[in-house]
Each structure stands twice: as structure tokens, then as C-alpha cells.
Amino acid sequence: MSNSLAAAVLTTADLSEAIRAVRTLLDLADVGRGEVDFEAVIRSPDVVARIRHVLPDLAWSAKAGKEHGSSEAGDNPADCLPIRVFDWGRPLDRAEPFIAALGPDPAAVRWDLDEWSAVPEAGLEAISQKYAYLTLTVNSRDLYQDEPAQDHTVHVHVRNRNGFQLARAHWLADQVGGRFTGRVEPAYL
């Protein structure tokens, strides 16, 4: 893993539209050995129960700090709310059930891709796994759940070599009916 820049290519209040965009982008990438990572702030015992149904061995810690509870200590997350979820390296098929379990809580779901495939007709070369990610922020505008929102944003990550590769962000946004507005943020992986 390596740091990248994440470009917001679609923001929508319609979660199903955001998921359709993610599926389209995944179809444009090589995901053969892909995996998915989850970060979230969970505030409700109902959401905790639904997420633990999807990820029974969920990795989490109390938002107030690990000394207030964590999965490492074997604590019950429902007794330690709010909690922060940092659960990485899951199979791709866990992403949509996790998203469905969230309710109003903010999260970032990041797909670690094998590569952004080359698009010769657009002049885009392949981008290796080291810099190929896709993130859906749910109920948050940013990657780190610091900017809660009632909408959802699809971010594409690309390599930061000789500056951000704007052509890739624009091309991917076009594929999902979005628009790259120039909003980027560093993704520390």
C-alpha cells in the first residue's frame, strides 16, 4: 500500500446511485486479487449488531480510545459506543452488505484494486496496485468521516507522479455520469 490522492468524482444523496457508480468503476479495473477495507464511526447498538452479522470478527476500538474498549480486549462494542471501525483486507463480497448495515452512520469503504487498467484510446496507461483504489464515503464527504453529510461520495485514487493525473479522474468521472470538480484529498494508506 502507498499514499495516493483521492478525487471526488460523484456525490449523490442516492446511495443506490453511488453503489451503481462503484460497480461500474470496478468493472473498469482489474480486481482479480482485490480486497476491501472498512473505516466507520458507529453510534448505534442496532448498527453494531447488523455490522457484526456481516463481519463477526470486526476490528474496532472505542472512539474515546482503546482503554475504553476494543475488539483486541474482547469487549462488547455495543457497551463502548461510539466506536471506530478499522477493518482491512476483507473479501470484495463483504462491501455491499457492510454498506447496507450502516444506516445513518458515516463510513469509508475502500476497494484495493490490482490496477486501473490502461485506456489507450484516452491516452491512459495502467496504474499499478500500489496506487489503484476506489473509495465510497457513506454519510460523509471525506475519507476520514470528519465531514458528516446526508450524501455519499465516490472517490477514485490515482498515482501522484509528476502531479495528480487529472485525465484519469476526468475519464473515470465520465464513465459514471459524474464530474471531477477538482476536489482531492490525500489518502494515507
mmCIF file of C-alpha atoms in Angstrom:
data_model
loop_
_atom_site.group_PDB
_atom_site.id
_atom_site.type_symbol
_atom_site.label_atom_id
_atom_site.label_comp_id
_atom_site.label_asym_id
_atom_site.label_seq_id
_atom_site.Cartn_x
_atom_site.Cartn_y
_atom_site.Cartn_z
ATOM 1 C CA MET A 1 0.000 0.000 0.000
ATOM 2 C CA SER A 2 1.058 3.538 -0.625
ATOM 3 C CA ASN A 3 -0.303 7.033 -0.237
ATOM 4 C CA SER A 4 -2.345 8.397 -3.113
ATOM 5 C CA LEU A 5 -4.635 11.270 -3.910
ATOM 6 C CA ALA A 6 -8.383 10.670 -3.905
ATOM 7 C CA ALA A 7 -10.538 12.614 -6.341
ATOM 8 C CA ALA A 8 -14.256 13.050 -5.719
ATOM 9 C CA VAL A 9 -15.974 12.063 -8.982
ATOM 10 C CA LEU A 10 -19.597 11.683 -7.889
ATOM 11 C CA THR A 11 -21.598 12.986 -4.921
ATOM 12 C CA THR A 12 -25.221 11.933 -4.574
ATOM 13 C CA ALA A 13 -27.938 11.647 -1.947
ATOM 14 C CA ASP A 14 -28.988 8.367 -3.601
ATOM 15 C CA LEU A 15 -26.927 5.532 -2.112
ATOM 16 C CA SER A 16 -28.049 3.105 -4.828
ATOM 17 C CA GLU A 17 -26.705 5.527 -7.472
ATOM 18 C CA ALA A 18 -23.360 5.663 -5.649
ATOM 19 C CA ILE A 19 -23.224 1.852 -5.490
ATOM 20 C CA ARG A 20 -24.030 1.605 -9.214
ATOM 21 C CA ALA A 21 -21.144 4.006 -9.891
ATOM 22 C CA VAL A 22 -18.812 1.863 -7.774
ATOM 23 C CA ARG A 23 -19.859 -1.271 -9.666
ATOM 24 C CA THR A 24 -19.190 0.471 -12.989
ATOM 25 C CA LEU A 25 -15.750 1.577 -11.836
ATOM 26 C CA LEU A 26 -14.929 -1.898 -10.530
ATOM 27 C CA ASP A 27 -15.800 -3.257 -13.991
ATOM 28 C CA LEU A 28 -13.166 -0.885 -15.436
ATOM 29 C CA ALA A 29 -10.441 -2.064 -13.062
ATOM 30 C CA ASP A 30 -8.552 -5.286 -12.539
ATOM 31 C CA VAL A 31 -9.884 -6.717 -9.260
ATOM 32 C CA GLY A 32 -8.595 -10.291 -9.503
ATOM 33 C CA ARG A 33 -6.865 -10.207 -6.100
ATOM 34 C CA GLY A 34 -8.759 -7.185 -4.818
ATOM 35 C CA GLU A 35 -9.897 -6.719 -1.271
ATOM 36 C CA VAL A 36 -11.969 -4.203 0.646
ATOM 37 C CA ASP A 37 -11.244 -2.113 3.737
ATOM 38 C CA PHE A 38 -13.724 -0.511 6.136
ATOM 39 C CA GLU A 39 -13.471 2.571 8.323
ATOM 40 C CA ALA A 40 -16.519 3.877 10.164
ATOM 41 C CA VAL A 41 -17.856 5.626 13.226
ATOM 42 C CA ILE A 42 -20.688 3.567 14.695
ATOM 43 C CA ARG A 43 -23.034 5.169 17.214
ATOM 44 C CA SER A 44 -25.949 2.745 17.447
ATOM 45 C CA PRO A 45 -26.226 -0.715 19.021
ATOM 46 C CA ASP A 46 -28.545 -1.725 16.146
ATOM 47 C CA VAL A 47 -25.902 -0.795 13.570
ATOM 48 C CA VAL A 48 -23.233 -2.650 15.571
ATOM 49 C CA ALA A 49 -25.407 -5.772 15.538
ATOM 50 C CA ARG A 50 -26.031 -5.546 11.778
ATOM 51 C CA ILE A 51 -22.342 -4.958 11.005
ATOM 52 C CA ARG A 52 -21.231 -7.831 13.250
ATOM 53 C CA HIS A 53 -23.613 -10.045 11.309
ATOM 54 C CA VAL A 54 -21.647 -9.107 8.156
ATOM 55 C CA LEU A 55 -18.220 -9.115 9.880
ATOM 56 C CA PRO A 56 -18.450 -11.306 13.008
ATOM 57 C CA ASP A 57 -14.804 -10.682 13.930
ATOM 58 C CA LEU A 58 -14.990 -6.920 13.388
ATOM 59 C CA ALA A 59 -11.870 -4.907 14.291
ATOM 60 C CA TRP A 60 -12.848 -1.821 16.316
ATOM 61 C CA SER A 61 -11.950 0.424 19.229
ATOM 62 C CA ALA A 62 -13.884 2.930 21.325
ATOM 63 C CA LYS A 63 -13.798 6.381 19.750
ATOM 64 C CA ALA A 64 -12.673 7.682 23.149
ATOM 65 C CA GLY A 65 -9.603 5.421 22.918
ATOM 66 C CA LYS A 66 -8.688 1.743 23.211
ATOM 67 C CA GLU A 67 -8.590 1.994 27.004
ATOM 68 C CA HIS A 68 -12.386 2.460 26.794
ATOM 69 C CA GLY A 69 -12.868 -0.755 24.810
ATOM 70 C CA SER A 70 -11.670 -2.646 21.758
ATOM 71 C CA SER A 71 -12.014 -5.854 19.809
ATOM 72 C CA GLU A 72 -8.445 -6.730 20.882
ATOM 73 C CA ALA A 73 -9.563 -6.740 24.530
ATOM 74 C CA GLY A 74 -12.640 -8.832 23.733
ATOM 75 C CA ASP A 75 -15.028 -6.071 24.811
ATOM 76 C CA ASN A 76 -18.625 -5.825 23.624
ATOM 77 C CA PRO A 77 -18.732 -2.949 21.093
ATOM 78 C CA ALA A 78 -22.344 -2.116 21.999
ATOM 79 C CA ASP A 79 -21.102 -1.223 25.513
ATOM 80 C CA CYS A 80 -18.399 1.128 24.166
ATOM 81 C CA LEU A 81 -20.281 3.387 21.736
ATOM 82 C CA PRO A 82 -19.381 5.314 19.751
ATOM 83 C CA ILE A 83 -16.763 3.048 18.197
ATOM 84 C CA ARG A 84 -14.316 3.442 15.322
ATOM 85 C CA VAL A 85 -14.041 0.576 12.875
ATOM 86 C CA PHE A 86 -10.704 -0.080 11.144
ATOM 87 C CA ASP A 87 -11.193 -3.438 9.456
ATOM 88 C CA TRP A 88 -8.988 -4.161 6.443
ATOM 89 C CA GLY A 89 -8.296 -6.911 3.936
ATOM 90 C CA ARG A 90 -11.779 -8.370 3.568
ATOM 91 C CA PRO A 91 -13.200 -10.209 0.534
ATOM 92 C CA LEU A 92 -14.868 -7.962 -2.043
ATOM 93 C CA ASP A 93 -18.283 -9.548 -1.457
ATOM 94 C CA ARG A 94 -18.434 -8.052 2.072
ATOM 95 C CA ALA A 95 -18.618 -4.445 0.803
ATOM 96 C CA GLU A 96 -22.280 -4.132 -0.123
ATOM 97 C CA PRO A 97 -23.618 -5.983 2.950
ATOM 98 C CA PHE A 98 -21.469 -3.690 5.132
ATOM 99 C CA ILE A 99 -22.848 -0.603 3.376
ATOM 100 C CA ALA A 100 -26.422 -1.875 3.776
ATOM 101 C CA ALA A 101 -25.846 -2.353 7.521
ATOM 102 C CA LEU A 102 -24.657 1.213 8.157
ATOM 103 C CA GLY A 103 -27.880 3.149 8.440
ATOM 104 C CA PRO A 104 -27.054 6.821 9.137
ATOM 105 C CA ASP A 105 -23.530 6.239 10.463
ATOM 106 C CA PRO A 106 -20.564 7.589 8.437
ATOM 107 C CA ALA A 107 -18.085 5.253 6.794
ATOM 108 C CA ALA A 108 -15.498 4.841 4.088
ATOM 109 C CA VAL A 109 -15.369 1.627 2.090
ATOM 110 C CA ARG A 110 -12.152 1.293 0.084
ATOM 111 C CA TRP A 111 -11.595 -1.241 -2.665
ATOM 112 C CA ASP A 112 -7.914 -2.131 -3.108
ATOM 113 C CA LEU A 113 -7.591 -2.898 -6.812
ATOM 114 C CA ASP A 114 -4.948 -4.820 -8.722
ATOM 115 C CA GLU A 115 -4.749 -1.910 -11.163
ATOM 116 C CA TRP A 116 -6.570 0.806 -13.007
ATOM 117 C CA SER A 117 -6.418 -0.730 -16.457
ATOM 118 C CA ALA A 118 -4.891 1.055 -19.430
ATOM 119 C CA VAL A 119 -7.260 3.018 -21.653
ATOM 120 C CA PRO A 120 -5.214 3.551 -24.824
ATOM 121 C CA GLU A 121 -7.955 5.494 -26.633
ATOM 122 C CA ALA A 122 -7.915 8.039 -23.780
ATOM 123 C CA GLY A 123 -4.121 8.042 -23.519
ATOM 124 C CA LEU A 124 -4.164 6.443 -20.045
ATOM 125 C CA GLU A 125 -1.596 3.860 -19.081
ATOM 126 C CA ALA A 126 -2.238 1.200 -16.442
ATOM 127 C CA ILE A 127 -1.820 2.245 -12.805
ATOM 128 C CA SER A 128 -0.402 -0.473 -10.553
ATOM 129 C CA GLN A 129 -1.916 -1.870 -7.376
ATOM 130 C CA LYS A 130 0.306 0.392 -5.341
ATOM 131 C CA TYR A 131 -1.820 3.382 -6.394
ATOM 132 C CA ALA A 132 -5.139 1.868 -7.512
ATOM 133 C CA TYR A 133 -8.009 2.339 -5.082
ATOM 134 C CA LEU A 134 -11.664 3.290 -5.125
ATOM 135 C CA THR A 135 -13.484 4.647 -2.068
ATOM 136 C CA LEU A 136 -17.146 5.214 -1.353
ATOM 137 C CA THR A 137 -17.781 7.508 1.578
ATOM 138 C CA VAL A 138 -21.220 6.881 3.036
ATOM 139 C CA ASN A 139 -22.889 9.677 5.014
ATOM 140 C CA SER A 140 -19.612 11.587 4.798
ATOM 141 C CA ARG A 141 -17.926 13.795 2.220
ATOM 142 C CA ASP A 142 -14.364 12.960 3.210
ATOM 143 C CA LEU A 143 -12.316 9.805 3.549
ATOM 144 C CA TYR A 144 -11.982 10.055 7.332
ATOM 145 C CA GLN A 145 -15.595 10.692 8.465
ATOM 146 C CA ASP A 146 -14.702 14.200 9.653
ATOM 147 C CA GLU A 147 -17.257 15.853 7.364
ATOM 148 C CA PRO A 148 -20.624 14.132 8.014
ATOM 149 C CA ALA A 149 -23.181 14.567 5.254
ATOM 150 C CA GLN A 150 -26.510 13.213 4.130
ATOM 151 C CA ASP A 151 -24.998 12.203 0.830
ATOM 152 C CA HIS A 152 -22.368 9.810 -0.429
ATOM 153 C CA THR A 153 -19.221 10.425 -2.479
ATOM 154 C CA VAL A 154 -17.312 8.174 -4.837
ATOM 155 C CA HIS A 155 -13.574 8.855 -4.859
ATOM 156 C CA VAL A 156 -11.044 7.436 -7.299
ATOM 157 C CA HIS A 157 -7.439 7.184 -6.218
ATOM 158 C CA VAL A 158 -4.607 7.532 -8.623
ATOM 159 C CA ARG A 159 -0.903 7.889 -8.520
ATOM 160 C CA ASN A 160 0.630 11.183 -7.584
ATOM 161 C CA ARG A 161 3.542 11.142 -10.015
ATOM 162 C CA ASN A 162 4.522 14.475 -11.519
ATOM 163 C CA GLY A 163 1.316 15.878 -10.118
ATOM 164 C CA PHE A 164 -2.143 14.402 -9.915
ATOM 165 C CA GLN A 165 -3.238 12.545 -13.049
ATOM 166 C CA LEU A 166 -6.235 14.683 -13.919
ATOM 167 C CA ALA A 167 -7.003 12.851 -17.145
ATOM 168 C CA ARG A 168 -7.697 9.589 -15.264
ATOM 169 C CA ALA A 169 -10.028 11.298 -12.768
ATOM 170 C CA HIS A 170 -11.948 13.070 -15.547
ATOM 171 C CA TRP A 171 -12.244 9.883 -17.603
ATOM 172 C CA LEU A 172 -13.473 7.798 -14.651
ATOM 173 C CA ALA A 173 -15.973 10.505 -13.663
ATOM 174 C CA ASP A 174 -17.340 10.497 -17.211
ATOM 175 C CA GLN A 175 -17.876 6.730 -17.023
ATOM 176 C CA VAL A 176 -20.275 7.096 -14.084
ATOM 177 C CA GLY A 177 -22.056 10.276 -15.114
ATOM 178 C CA GLY A 178 -20.180 12.286 -12.543
ATOM 179 C CA ARG A 179 -17.916 15.253 -12.790
ATOM 180 C CA PHE A 180 -14.463 15.730 -11.351
ATOM 181 C CA THR A 181 -14.663 19.112 -9.668
ATOM 182 C CA GLY A 182 -11.025 19.330 -8.663
ATOM 183 C CA ARG A 183 -11.683 18.273 -5.063
ATOM 184 C CA VAL A 184 -8.870 15.947 -3.984
ATOM 185 C CA GLU A 185 -7.600 14.829 -0.634
ATOM 186 C CA PRO A 186 -4.577 12.824 0.422
ATOM 187 C CA ALA A 187 -5.249 9.182 1.214
ATOM 188 C CA TYR A 188 -2.862 7.841 3.817
ATOM 189 C CA LEU A 189 -2.795 4.093 3.445
#
